[in-house]
Short mmCIF file of C-alpha atoms (C1' of nucleotides) in Angstrom, two decimals:
data_model
loop_
_atom_site.label_atom_id
_atom_site.label_comp_id
_atom_site.label_asym_id
_atom_site.label_seq_id
_atom_site.Cartn_x
_atom_site.Cartn_y
_atom_site.Cartn_z
CA MET A 16 0.00 0.00 0.00
CA LEU A 17 1.23 3.46 -0.89
CA ASP A 18 1.55 6.31 1.59
CA LEU A 19 -1.39 8.69 1.27
CA LYS A 20 0.67 11.60 2.58
CA LEU A 21 3.39 11.08 0.00
CA ILE A 22 0.78 10.88 -2.74
CA ARG A 23 -0.70 14.16 -1.52
CA GLU A 24 2.74 15.78 -1.62
CA ASN A 25 3.93 14.41 -5.00
CA PRO A 26 0.87 13.63 -7.09
CA ASP A 27 2.59 14.02 -10.45
CA THR A 28 5.47 11.71 -9.61
CA TYR A 29 3.03 9.07 -8.48
CA LYS A 30 0.90 9.41 -11.58
CA ALA A 31 3.90 8.97 -13.84
CA LYS A 32 5.18 5.98 -11.88
CA ILE A 33 1.79 4.29 -11.88
CA GLU A 34 1.48 4.85 -15.59
CA SER A 35 4.93 3.34 -16.20
CA LYS A 36 3.62 0.24 -14.45
CA LEU A 37 0.77 0.09 -16.97
CA ASP A 38 -1.83 0.95 -14.34
CA ASP A 39 -4.33 3.80 -14.38
CA PRO A 40 -2.95 7.12 -13.08
CA LYS A 41 -6.52 8.39 -12.60
CA LYS A 42 -6.51 6.40 -9.39
CA ILE A 43 -4.28 9.09 -7.93
CA ASP A 44 -6.77 11.83 -8.83
CA GLN A 45 -9.61 9.84 -7.30
CA ILE A 46 -7.62 9.31 -4.14
CA LEU A 47 -6.80 13.00 -3.87
CA GLU A 48 -10.41 14.10 -4.40
CA LEU A 49 -11.63 11.71 -1.76
CA ASP A 50 -8.87 12.88 0.54
CA VAL A 51 -10.08 16.48 0.31
CA ARG A 52 -13.61 15.35 1.10
CA ARG A 53 -12.33 13.23 3.95
CA ARG A 54 -10.47 16.10 5.55
CA THR A 55 -13.42 18.46 5.20
CA LEU A 56 -15.65 15.94 6.95
CA ILE A 57 -13.07 15.43 9.69
CA GLY A 58 -13.05 19.16 10.33
CA GLU A 59 -16.85 19.32 10.64
CA VAL A 60 -17.36 16.25 12.73
CA GLU A 61 -14.53 16.95 15.13
CA THR A 62 -15.82 20.45 15.82
CA LEU A 63 -19.19 18.96 16.72
CA LYS A 64 -17.57 16.34 18.90
CA ALA A 65 -15.62 19.02 20.71
CA THR A 66 -18.81 20.94 21.58
CA ARG A 67 -20.55 17.76 22.61
CA ASN A 68 -17.70 16.92 24.95
CA THR A 69 -17.84 20.29 26.71
CA VAL A 70 -21.64 20.39 26.91
CA THR A 71 -21.69 16.84 28.21
CA ASN A 72 -19.45 17.98 31.03
CA ASP A 73 -21.84 20.86 31.74
CA ILE A 74 -24.67 18.36 31.95
CA ALA A 75 -22.73 16.28 34.42
CA GLN A 76 -22.05 19.40 36.49
CA LYS A 77 -25.71 20.43 36.50
CA LYS A 78 -26.84 16.97 37.48
CA LYS A 79 -24.39 17.02 40.34
CA ASN A 80 -25.90 20.35 41.49
CA LYS A 81 -29.41 18.91 41.07
CA GLU A 82 -30.17 21.49 38.38
CA ASN A 83 -32.33 20.88 35.33
CA ALA A 84 -30.37 19.92 32.18
CA ASP A 85 -33.23 18.88 29.90
CA SER A 86 -32.73 21.60 27.30
CA LEU A 87 -29.00 20.84 26.99
CA ILE A 88 -29.73 17.15 26.68
CA ALA A 89 -32.26 17.80 23.93
CA GLU A 90 -29.77 20.01 22.14
CA MET A 91 -27.06 17.38 22.32
CA LYS A 92 -29.41 14.77 21.01
CA THR A 93 -29.60 16.57 17.67
CA VAL A 94 -25.85 17.19 17.70
CA SER A 95 -25.21 13.50 18.31
CA ASP A 96 -27.51 12.56 15.46
CA ARG A 97 -25.61 14.88 13.13
CA ILE A 98 -22.32 13.42 14.32
CA LYS A 99 -23.58 9.98 13.48
CA GLU A 100 -24.47 11.07 9.95
CA LEU A 101 -21.12 12.73 9.38
CA ASP A 102 -19.24 9.76 10.82
CA THR A 103 -20.99 7.51 8.33
CA GLU A 104 -20.07 9.78 5.43
CA LEU A 105 -16.51 9.97 6.70
CA SER A 106 -16.04 6.26 6.96
CA GLU A 107 -17.51 5.87 3.47
CA ALA A 108 -14.88 8.24 2.11
CA GLU A 109 -12.13 6.49 4.04
CA ASN A 110 -13.25 3.07 2.86
CA LYS A 111 -13.21 4.24 -0.73
CA ILE A 112 -9.69 5.64 -0.37
CA ASN A 113 -8.58 2.41 1.22
CA GLU A 114 -10.21 0.33 -1.45
CA ILE A 115 -8.43 2.23 -4.21
CA LEU A 116 -5.13 2.10 -2.36
CA LEU A 117 -5.45 -1.66 -1.92
CA TYR A 118 -5.80 -2.00 -5.68
CA THR A 119 -3.03 0.46 -6.53
CA PRO A 120 0.33 -1.13 -7.34
CA ASN A 121 3.66 -0.28 -5.80
CA ILE A 122 5.68 2.30 -7.73
CA PRO A 123 8.93 1.24 -9.44
CA HIS A 124 12.32 2.22 -8.07
CA ASP A 125 14.25 4.81 -10.10
CA SER A 126 16.80 2.20 -11.17
CA VAL A 127 14.13 0.14 -12.95
CA PRO A 128 14.17 0.49 -16.76
CA VAL A 129 10.95 1.82 -18.23
CA GLY A 130 9.28 -0.65 -20.55
CA LYS A 131 6.00 -2.14 -21.68
CA SER A 132 6.47 -5.89 -21.67
CA ALA A 133 8.84 -8.75 -21.03
CA ALA A 134 10.60 -7.78 -24.25
CA ASP A 135 11.92 -4.67 -22.51
CA ASN A 136 13.50 -6.52 -19.62
CA VAL A 137 17.24 -6.07 -19.39
CA GLU A 138 19.59 -9.03 -19.21
CA VAL A 139 22.09 -8.32 -16.46
CA ARG A 140 24.36 -11.34 -16.72
CA ARG A 141 24.51 -14.94 -17.83
CA TRP A 142 26.23 -18.07 -16.55
CA GLU A 143 26.49 -20.77 -19.17
CA THR A 144 28.74 -23.42 -17.71
CA GLY A 145 27.02 -26.73 -18.28
CA THR A 146 25.01 -25.67 -21.31
CA PHE A 147 23.85 -28.69 -23.24
CA THR A 148 26.56 -29.61 -25.74
CA LYS A 149 25.96 -33.31 -26.19
CA GLU A 150 25.73 -34.93 -29.60
CA PHE A 151 22.10 -36.03 -29.46
CA LYS A 152 18.74 -34.30 -29.51
CA PRO A 153 17.67 -33.69 -25.91
CA LEU A 154 14.41 -35.19 -24.66
CA ASP A 155 12.11 -32.89 -22.75
CA HIS A 156 11.42 -33.41 -19.06
CA ILE A 157 8.09 -35.09 -19.70
CA GLU A 158 9.63 -37.73 -21.94
CA LEU A 159 12.50 -38.19 -19.51
CA GLY A 160 10.14 -38.43 -16.58
CA LYS A 161 8.12 -41.08 -18.30
CA LYS A 162 11.14 -43.02 -19.51
CA CYS A 163 12.66 -43.15 -16.06
CA GLY A 164 9.35 -43.61 -14.26
CA ILE A 165 9.95 -40.68 -11.93
CA LEU A 166 7.08 -38.34 -12.85
CA ASP A 167 3.43 -39.29 -13.25
CA PHE A 168 1.26 -36.50 -14.62
CA GLU A 169 -1.61 -38.75 -15.66
CA ARG A 170 -2.22 -40.24 -12.25
CA GLY A 171 -1.81 -36.79 -10.72
CA ALA A 172 -4.65 -35.64 -12.96
CA LYS A 173 -6.73 -38.63 -11.89
CA ILE A 174 -6.41 -38.11 -8.17
CA SER A 175 -6.47 -34.29 -8.11
CA GLY A 176 -6.67 -32.70 -11.53
CA SER A 177 -4.29 -31.51 -14.19
CA GLY A 178 -1.39 -29.53 -12.82
CA PHE A 179 -0.89 -31.73 -9.78
CA PRO A 180 2.20 -33.76 -10.60
CA VAL A 181 3.16 -36.92 -8.76
CA TYR A 182 6.81 -37.70 -8.07
CA VAL A 183 7.70 -41.35 -7.99
CA GLY A 184 10.69 -43.33 -6.70
CA LYS A 185 13.96 -41.58 -7.48
CA GLY A 186 11.96 -38.59 -8.73
CA ALA A 187 10.45 -38.14 -5.29
CA ALA A 188 13.86 -38.60 -3.70
CA LEU A 189 15.40 -36.05 -6.05
CA GLU A 190 12.68 -33.54 -5.23
CA ARG A 191 13.31 -34.04 -1.53
CA ALA A 192 17.06 -33.78 -2.09
CA LEU A 193 16.68 -30.44 -3.85
CA ILE A 194 14.59 -28.99 -1.04
CA ASN A 195 17.08 -30.14 1.58
CA PHE A 196 20.04 -28.89 -0.43
CA PHE A 197 18.45 -25.44 -0.78
CA LEU A 198 17.59 -25.17 2.89
CA ASP A 199 20.99 -26.41 4.06
CA THR A 200 22.83 -24.04 1.75
CA HIS A 201 20.82 -20.98 2.77
CA THR A 202 20.99 -21.70 6.48
CA ALA A 203 24.61 -22.85 6.63
CA ASN A 204 26.21 -20.57 4.01
CA HIS A 205 23.96 -17.58 3.58
CA GLY A 206 22.81 -16.84 7.13
CA TYR A 207 19.06 -17.45 6.83
CA LYS A 208 17.02 -18.86 9.69
CA GLU A 209 14.81 -21.75 8.70
CA ILE A 210 11.04 -21.55 9.09
CA PHE A 211 8.61 -24.38 8.48
CA PRO A 212 5.37 -22.42 8.10
CA PRO A 213 1.69 -23.37 7.96
CA PHE A 214 0.52 -23.92 4.39
CA VAL A 215 -2.82 -22.29 5.14
CA VAL A 216 -3.32 -18.71 6.27
CA ASN A 217 -6.13 -16.34 7.18
CA GLU A 218 -7.41 -13.35 5.25
CA GLU A 219 -5.40 -10.79 7.20
CA SER A 220 -2.16 -12.48 6.19
CA MET A 221 -3.16 -12.55 2.54
CA LYS A 222 -3.92 -8.84 2.72
CA GLY A 223 -0.67 -8.14 4.50
CA THR A 224 1.50 -9.40 1.68
CA GLY A 225 -0.76 -8.04 -1.05
CA GLN A 226 -2.35 -11.19 -2.52
CA LEU A 227 -5.75 -9.95 -1.40
CA PRO A 228 -7.97 -8.34 -2.33
CA LYS A 229 -6.73 -8.03 -5.90
CA PHE A 230 -5.74 -11.61 -6.64
CA ALA A 231 -8.50 -13.49 -4.87
CA GLU A 232 -9.28 -15.62 -7.90
CA ASP A 233 -5.72 -16.98 -7.97
CA MET A 234 -6.06 -18.53 -4.50
CA TYR A 235 -7.40 -21.85 -3.37
CA THR A 236 -9.79 -21.24 -0.51
CA ILE A 237 -11.10 -23.27 2.37
CA GLN A 238 -14.44 -21.59 2.61
CA ALA A 239 -15.79 -23.24 5.71
CA ASP A 240 -12.96 -21.81 7.80
CA GLY A 241 -12.21 -18.60 5.90
CA LEU A 242 -8.69 -19.80 5.11
CA TYR A 243 -6.47 -19.74 2.06
CA LEU A 244 -3.86 -22.15 0.73
CA ILE A 245 -0.64 -20.24 0.37
CA PRO A 246 0.66 -19.46 -3.13
CA THR A 247 4.15 -19.06 -1.66
CA ALA A 248 5.83 -19.28 1.74
CA GLU A 249 6.36 -15.53 1.42
CA VAL A 250 2.86 -15.10 2.83
CA PRO A 251 3.19 -16.89 6.18
CA ILE A 252 6.84 -15.96 6.67
CA THR A 253 6.41 -12.24 6.00
CA ASN A 254 3.31 -12.22 8.18
CA LEU A 255 5.24 -13.74 11.08
CA HIS A 256 6.03 -10.16 12.02
CA ARG A 257 2.73 -8.53 11.12
CA ASN A 258 1.91 -5.78 13.65
CA GLU A 259 5.37 -6.00 15.16
CA THR A 260 8.20 -3.51 15.63
CA PHE A 261 11.85 -4.54 15.31
CA LYS A 262 14.78 -2.94 17.06
CA ALA A 263 17.16 -1.41 14.52
CA GLU A 264 19.98 -3.74 15.52
CA GLU A 265 17.85 -6.80 14.79
CA LEU A 266 17.75 -5.96 11.08
CA THR A 267 18.37 -7.46 8.59
CA VAL A 268 16.21 -10.44 9.59
CA LYS A 269 16.67 -13.27 7.09
CA TYR A 270 14.38 -16.28 6.85
CA CYS A 271 14.18 -19.20 4.48
CA GLY A 272 11.42 -21.75 4.42
CA TYR A 273 10.08 -24.62 2.44
CA SER A 274 6.44 -24.86 1.51
CA ALA A 275 4.22 -26.42 -1.05
CA CYS A 276 2.70 -23.63 -3.16
CA PHE A 277 -0.85 -23.66 -4.44
CA ARG A 278 -1.98 -21.57 -7.39
CA ARG A 279 -5.21 -21.74 -9.28
CA GLU A 280 -3.61 -20.05 -12.31
CA ALA A 281 -7.03 -18.75 -13.28
CA GLY A 282 -6.98 -17.25 -16.73
CA SER A 283 -3.78 -18.90 -17.82
CA TYR A 284 -5.30 -22.07 -19.23
CA GLY A 285 -3.64 -23.14 -22.42
CA LYS A 286 -0.44 -21.29 -21.58
CA ASP A 287 2.68 -23.29 -20.71
CA THR A 288 0.53 -26.31 -20.00
CA LYS A 289 3.26 -28.84 -20.67
CA GLY A 290 4.34 -30.88 -17.69
CA PHE A 291 6.02 -28.79 -15.04
CA LEU A 292 5.92 -25.47 -16.79
CA ARG A 293 2.76 -24.31 -15.05
CA VAL A 294 1.27 -26.37 -12.25
CA HIS A 295 -1.24 -25.86 -9.45
CA GLN A 296 0.99 -27.28 -6.75
CA PHE A 297 4.74 -27.08 -6.59
CA ASN A 298 7.52 -26.98 -4.04
CA LYS A 299 9.57 -23.96 -3.23
CA VAL A 300 12.11 -22.74 -0.75
CA GLU A 301 11.47 -19.06 -0.20
CA LEU A 302 13.86 -16.38 1.04
CA VAL A 303 12.41 -13.46 3.01
CA LYS A 304 14.20 -10.43 4.43
CA PHE A 305 13.13 -7.61 6.71
CA ALA A 306 15.59 -4.80 6.08
CA ASN A 307 16.42 -1.27 7.12
CA PRO A 308 15.38 0.96 4.20
CA VAL A 309 18.90 2.35 4.10
CA GLY A 310 20.46 -0.92 2.93
CA SER A 311 17.58 -2.71 1.32
CA TYR A 312 18.84 -2.53 -2.25
CA ASN A 313 22.14 -4.08 -1.21
CA GLU A 314 20.14 -6.83 0.40
CA LEU A 315 18.37 -7.40 -2.90
CA GLU A 316 21.69 -7.86 -4.73
CA ASN A 317 22.87 -10.23 -2.00
CA MET A 318 19.70 -12.25 -2.28
CA VAL A 319 20.21 -12.70 -6.02
CA ASN A 320 23.75 -13.89 -5.29
CA ASP A 321 22.42 -16.40 -2.77
CA VAL A 322 20.19 -17.88 -5.45
CA GLU A 323 22.98 -17.87 -8.01
CA ASN A 324 25.21 -19.84 -5.67
CA ILE A 325 22.69 -22.65 -5.69
CA LEU A 326 22.49 -22.74 -9.47
CA LYS A 327 26.26 -22.65 -9.82
CA ALA A 328 26.61 -25.54 -7.39
CA LEU A 329 24.07 -27.50 -9.44
CA LYS A 330 25.83 -26.44 -12.66
CA VAL A 331 22.58 -25.23 -14.17
CA PRO A 332 22.97 -22.56 -16.88
CA TYR A 333 21.04 -19.42 -16.10
CA ARG A 334 20.62 -15.73 -16.80
CA ILE A 335 19.52 -12.79 -14.69
CA LEU A 336 16.96 -10.30 -15.95
CA LEU A 337 16.13 -6.92 -14.49
CA LEU A 338 12.40 -6.54 -15.03
CA CYS A 339 11.17 -3.35 -16.68
CA THR A 340 8.42 -1.21 -15.15
CA GLY A 341 5.71 -2.79 -17.29
CA ASP A 342 6.62 -6.38 -16.33
CA LEU A 343 7.02 -5.69 -12.63
CA SER A 344 4.53 -7.41 -10.34
CA PHE A 345 1.90 -5.53 -8.34
CA ASN A 346 3.87 -5.49 -5.08
CA ALA A 347 7.40 -4.99 -6.34
CA ALA A 348 9.49 -1.83 -6.60
CA LYS A 349 12.34 -3.71 -8.25
CA CYS A 350 12.70 -7.30 -9.31
CA TYR A 351 15.28 -9.64 -10.81
CA ASP A 352 14.14 -12.80 -12.53
CA ILE A 353 16.50 -15.74 -12.61
CA GLU A 354 15.88 -18.00 -15.56
CA VAL A 355 17.28 -21.49 -16.08
CA TRP A 356 18.05 -23.01 -19.45
CA SER A 357 15.84 -25.71 -20.93
CA PRO A 358 17.63 -27.40 -23.86
CA ALA A 359 14.48 -29.21 -25.00
CA GLU A 360 12.34 -26.07 -24.99
CA ASN A 361 15.34 -24.17 -26.30
CA LYS A 362 14.58 -21.28 -24.00
CA TYR A 363 15.06 -19.89 -20.53
CA LEU A 364 12.43 -20.63 -17.87
CA GLU A 365 11.74 -18.41 -14.91
CA ALA A 366 12.83 -20.27 -11.80
CA SER A 367 13.12 -17.46 -9.31
CA SER A 368 12.28 -13.84 -8.84
CA CYS A 369 13.89 -11.70 -6.19
CA SER A 370 12.08 -8.50 -5.31
CA ASN A 371 12.32 -5.50 -3.08
CA PHE A 372 8.87 -4.35 -2.04
CA GLN A 373 10.22 -1.43 -0.06
CA ASP A 374 7.54 -0.46 2.49
CA PHE A 375 4.59 -1.56 0.32
CA GLN A 376 3.91 -4.78 2.22
CA ALA A 377 5.21 -3.38 5.51
CA ARG A 378 2.58 -0.64 5.44
CA ARG A 379 -0.19 -3.14 4.74
CA ALA A 380 1.06 -5.58 7.34
CA ASN A 381 2.24 -2.89 9.78
CA ILE A 382 5.80 -4.17 10.16
CA ARG A 383 8.09 -1.49 11.58
CA PHE A 384 11.41 -0.86 13.27
CA LYS A 385 12.77 1.78 15.60
CA PRO A 386 15.81 3.48 14.04
CA ASP A 387 16.98 4.16 17.60
CA ALA A 388 15.55 3.84 21.10
CA ASN A 389 13.90 7.27 21.17
CA SER A 390 12.73 7.68 17.60
CA LYS A 391 9.36 6.91 16.13
CA PRO A 392 8.91 3.55 14.41
CA GLU A 393 9.28 3.47 10.64
CA TYR A 394 8.22 0.83 8.17
CA VAL A 395 10.82 -1.78 7.26
CA HIS A 396 11.53 -2.84 3.72
CA THR A 397 10.51 -6.40 2.89
CA LEU A 398 12.22 -8.49 0.24
CA ASN A 399 11.73 -11.96 -0.99
CA GLY A 400 12.93 -14.36 -3.57
CA SER A 401 12.52 -17.94 -4.58
CA GLY A 402 15.55 -19.85 -3.59
CA LEU A 403 14.34 -21.84 -5.49
CA ALA A 404 11.20 -23.32 -6.96
CA THR A 405 11.86 -26.95 -7.71
CA SER A 406 9.51 -27.57 -10.61
CA ARG A 407 11.05 -25.43 -13.34
CA LEU A 408 14.49 -26.11 -11.96
CA MET A 409 13.73 -29.81 -12.20
CA VAL A 410 12.98 -29.31 -15.90
CA SER A 411 16.37 -27.78 -16.47
CA LEU A 412 18.15 -30.24 -14.23
CA LEU A 413 16.72 -33.34 -15.89
CA GLU A 414 17.18 -32.04 -19.40
CA ASN A 415 20.72 -30.73 -18.96
CA ASN A 416 21.96 -33.86 -17.22
CA GLN A 417 20.43 -36.44 -19.53
CA ASN A 418 22.61 -38.95 -21.34
CA ALA A 419 22.25 -40.59 -24.75
CA ASP A 420 20.82 -43.77 -23.19
CA GLY A 421 18.03 -41.82 -21.46
CA SER A 422 19.62 -41.95 -18.02
CA ILE A 423 20.04 -38.82 -15.89
CA THR A 424 23.20 -37.98 -13.99
CA ILE A 425 22.67 -36.49 -10.52
CA PRO A 426 24.74 -33.35 -9.91
CA GLU A 427 27.54 -34.04 -7.48
CA VAL A 428 26.32 -31.71 -4.74
CA LEU A 429 23.03 -33.60 -4.56
CA ARG A 430 24.43 -37.12 -4.29
CA HIS A 431 24.95 -36.75 -0.58
CA TYR A 432 21.17 -36.21 -0.35
CA THR A 433 19.89 -38.64 -2.97
CA ARG A 434 22.36 -41.47 -2.19
CA PHE A 435 22.33 -42.40 -5.84
CA ASP A 436 24.40 -41.02 -8.74
CA VAL A 437 22.17 -41.70 -11.66
CA ILE A 438 18.55 -42.31 -12.57
CA GLU A 439 18.28 -45.10 -15.13
CA PRO A 440 15.46 -45.64 -17.61
CA ALA A 441 12.85 -47.93 -16.12
"C1'" G B 1 -18.05 -30.18 19.26
"C1'" G B 2 -19.79 -28.80 24.75
"C1'" A B 3 -18.81 -25.79 29.38
"C1'" A B 4 -16.36 -21.93 32.15
"C1'" A B 5 -13.01 -17.73 32.84
"C1'" A B 6 -10.18 -13.85 30.87
"C1'" G B 7 -8.50 -10.03 27.07
"C1'" U B 8 -6.91 -2.34 29.81
"C1'" G B 9 -0.75 1.84 28.16
"C1'" G B 10 6.58 -1.39 27.01
"C1'" C B 11 5.37 -5.06 31.19
"C1'" A B 12 2.42 -5.93 35.65
"C1'" G B 13 -2.24 -4.53 37.37
"C1'" A B 14 -6.62 -1.05 39.43
"C1'" G B 15 -10.86 0.83 37.58
"C1'" U B 16 -18.84 -1.19 36.71
"C1'" G B 17 -22.28 5.26 33.30
"C1'" G B 18 -20.08 11.85 34.09
"C1'" U B 19 -13.03 16.35 33.80
"C1'" U B 20 -10.42 8.49 33.41
"C1'" G B 21 -5.91 8.77 28.24
"C1'" A B 22 -7.03 6.04 32.28
"C1'" U B 23 -4.65 5.04 40.14
"C1'" C B 24 -0.25 2.50 41.84
"C1'" G B 25 4.07 -0.36 40.72
"C1'" C B 26 8.06 -2.01 37.44
"C1'" G B 27 10.79 -0.73 33.25
"C1'" A B 28 12.75 3.16 30.06
"C1'" C B 29 14.53 8.24 29.49
"C1'" G B 30 16.43 13.08 31.62
"C1'" G B 31 18.39 15.36 36.01
"C1'" U B 32 20.43 15.90 41.29
"C1'" C B 33 24.11 13.36 44.25
"C1'" U B 34 29.13 10.60 43.02
"C1'" C B 35 35.94 10.22 40.80
"C1'" G B 36 32.48 6.66 38.51
"C1'" A B 37 28.49 3.38 39.56
"C1'" A B 38 24.60 1.54 42.76
"C1'" A B 39 21.01 3.38 46.07
"C1'" A B 40 18.01 7.54 47.07
"C1'" C B 41 15.43 11.81 45.40
"C1'" C B 42 13.06 15.09 41.42
"C1'" G B 43 10.94 15.07 36.65
"C1'" U B 44 9.43 12.88 31.87
"C1'" U B 45 7.36 8.77 29.51
"C1'" U B 46 1.11 5.83 24.16
"C1'" U B 47 -0.40 6.01 19.26
"C1'" A B 48 -3.10 7.65 14.93
"C1'" C B 49 -5.52 11.46 12.50
"C1'" C B 50 -7.02 16.90 11.63
"C1'" A B 51 -5.57 22.28 11.79
"C1'" G B 52 -0.96 25.15 12.20
"C1'" U B 53 5.82 27.19 9.70
"C1'" A B 54 5.85 26.22 14.87
"C1'" A B 55 4.54 26.54 19.92
"C1'" U B 56 0.13 24.42 20.37
"C1'" G B 57 -5.02 23.14 19.95
"C1'" G B 58 -8.66 19.43 18.67
"C1'" U B 59 -10.59 14.33 17.75
"C1'" A B 60 -10.22 9.16 18.39
"C1'" A B 61 -8.35 4.60 20.64
"C1'" C B 62 -9.20 0.09 27.11
"C1'" G B 63 -9.25 -7.58 21.90
"C1'" G B 64 -12.52 -6.41 17.00
"C1'" G B 65 -17.41 -4.83 15.19
"C1'" G B 66 -22.33 -3.07 16.18
"C1'" G B 67 -26.04 -1.04 19.80
"C1'" U B 68 -28.23 1.77 24.18
"C1'" U B 69 -27.29 6.93 26.22
"C1'" C B 70 -26.80 13.99 26.36
"C1'" G B 71 -22.36 11.02 27.89
"C1'" A B 72 -19.42 4.13 27.63
"C1'" A B 73 -13.11 1.05 29.63
"C1'" U B 74 -17.71 0.63 32.53
"C1'" C B 75 -24.55 -1.60 30.20
"C1'" C B 76 -26.47 -4.92 25.79
"C1'" C B 77 -25.51 -8.04 21.18
"C1'" C B 78 -22.17 -10.54 17.68
"C1'" C B 79 -17.24 -12.08 16.50
"C1'" C B 80 -11.95 -13.18 17.50
"C1'" U B 81 -8.00 -14.80 20.70
"C1'" U B 82 -6.03 -17.09 25.15
"C1'" U B 83 -6.47 -20.37 29.43
"C1'" U B 84 -8.91 -24.46 32.04
"C1'" C B 85 -12.29 -28.69 32.10
"C1'" C B 86 -15.21 -32.50 29.20
"C1'" G B 87 -15.79 -35.15 24.54
"C1'" C B 88 -13.49 -36.79 19.91
"C1'" C B 89 -9.05 -37.80 17.15
"C1'" A B 90 -3.80 -38.38 16.52
#
RNA sequence: GGAAAAGUGGCAGAGUGGUUGAUCGCGACGGUCUCGAAAACCGUUUUACCAGUAAUGGUAACGGGGGUUCGAAUCCCCCCUUUUCCGCCA
């Protein structure tokens, strides 16, 4: 959520920034109009409340002296009625402002390139060691999965629906190995504290991180209990500190956590439907940071490096993109996508995005810190990144490590976890 | 699922319709004393919003939301959370 005061002070900047994010700058005008109305109403109603408060004291005094206060009471009755009316109008105006703000995206950081679509994203760097150079035509991950008997999309569709893959045998073990490898690396080498969060959260949490109200149709819901299946561990982990205030010296707080992720992917039917490319349930280890605004952009760069270390260790070719304003997600002020190479698709697949949300989520979720003992609390900056999602990484991993006979070589760093070196065709 | 109790300022804990934003204590902060510290003593100590350059003034907030009343921390209704007991399940 954006800061109403800052909007009031710099309306033109905000309009331009919103427009660069391909959203409607008229929202800013609407907010400002409602804000004027709101402040007028506040002036009126608070004046009335002030008189009521003094007269009410007079009434109390008269009653104490056994004097008659009937006329004052009658007078205050009409004042109170008017107050009630104005309060209603006021809360209507405030609700409207809030509603618009909840649907208004974060504004991009100045270092974000202006652009209209994914085509305008800027490639920052590339790491190609391990690119597929073998002498045969690579199979795609679906064919490999079938050949080796490690992935079962058909039975997944039978028991749950399409987009719910089943991992079998060494496939399941490999999935588990990846998750453990990510968590161990981030906790042991990168200084994150591990969290194993609930996979289901309440509405407040979904609002706090910005999934609600705008993206309600993307969530799986548990209607009877008013709960939501999480689309990412970002939601429970960021909300751990909802309505809390950090001490400055506690920052940066760094968490990593595994969760299954549930996404309805409403409206994206027919797009990337093959195998793992777009699924309703997948596994992810998420990185979350609560940072002092002063250093938050350094923390973003560090987070990208943390993810890169994993890919380098796995010897998966990848590239880093800096997203342009038009491709930036609703919550983000700046975002890097990390894409892994799929030799069978002959393209890069998004496997991670690392974002700085600045105070956008912190304002919604009321997460603050005290710069020093005597100062007023300020909002922290929240950051998060996938470190990593297993499904698209699995695509790259299987395809890049396949051999001519259809077997798949396990990257060395994972063998300690899998306790096998190779997956043979079934 | 059933029953009971509780939810007040950083913490602890008073307060059952009228100057109560809220006694007292602890903590924190500032000061006196001291070479320094402790102790003691004095003082300060919530947040949000509105108006104002500011000093300051005003409004609101006692788990959340409604209601009664001229007036609600205090009365009524609904919800949430916590604790305890019973049942059920692991």
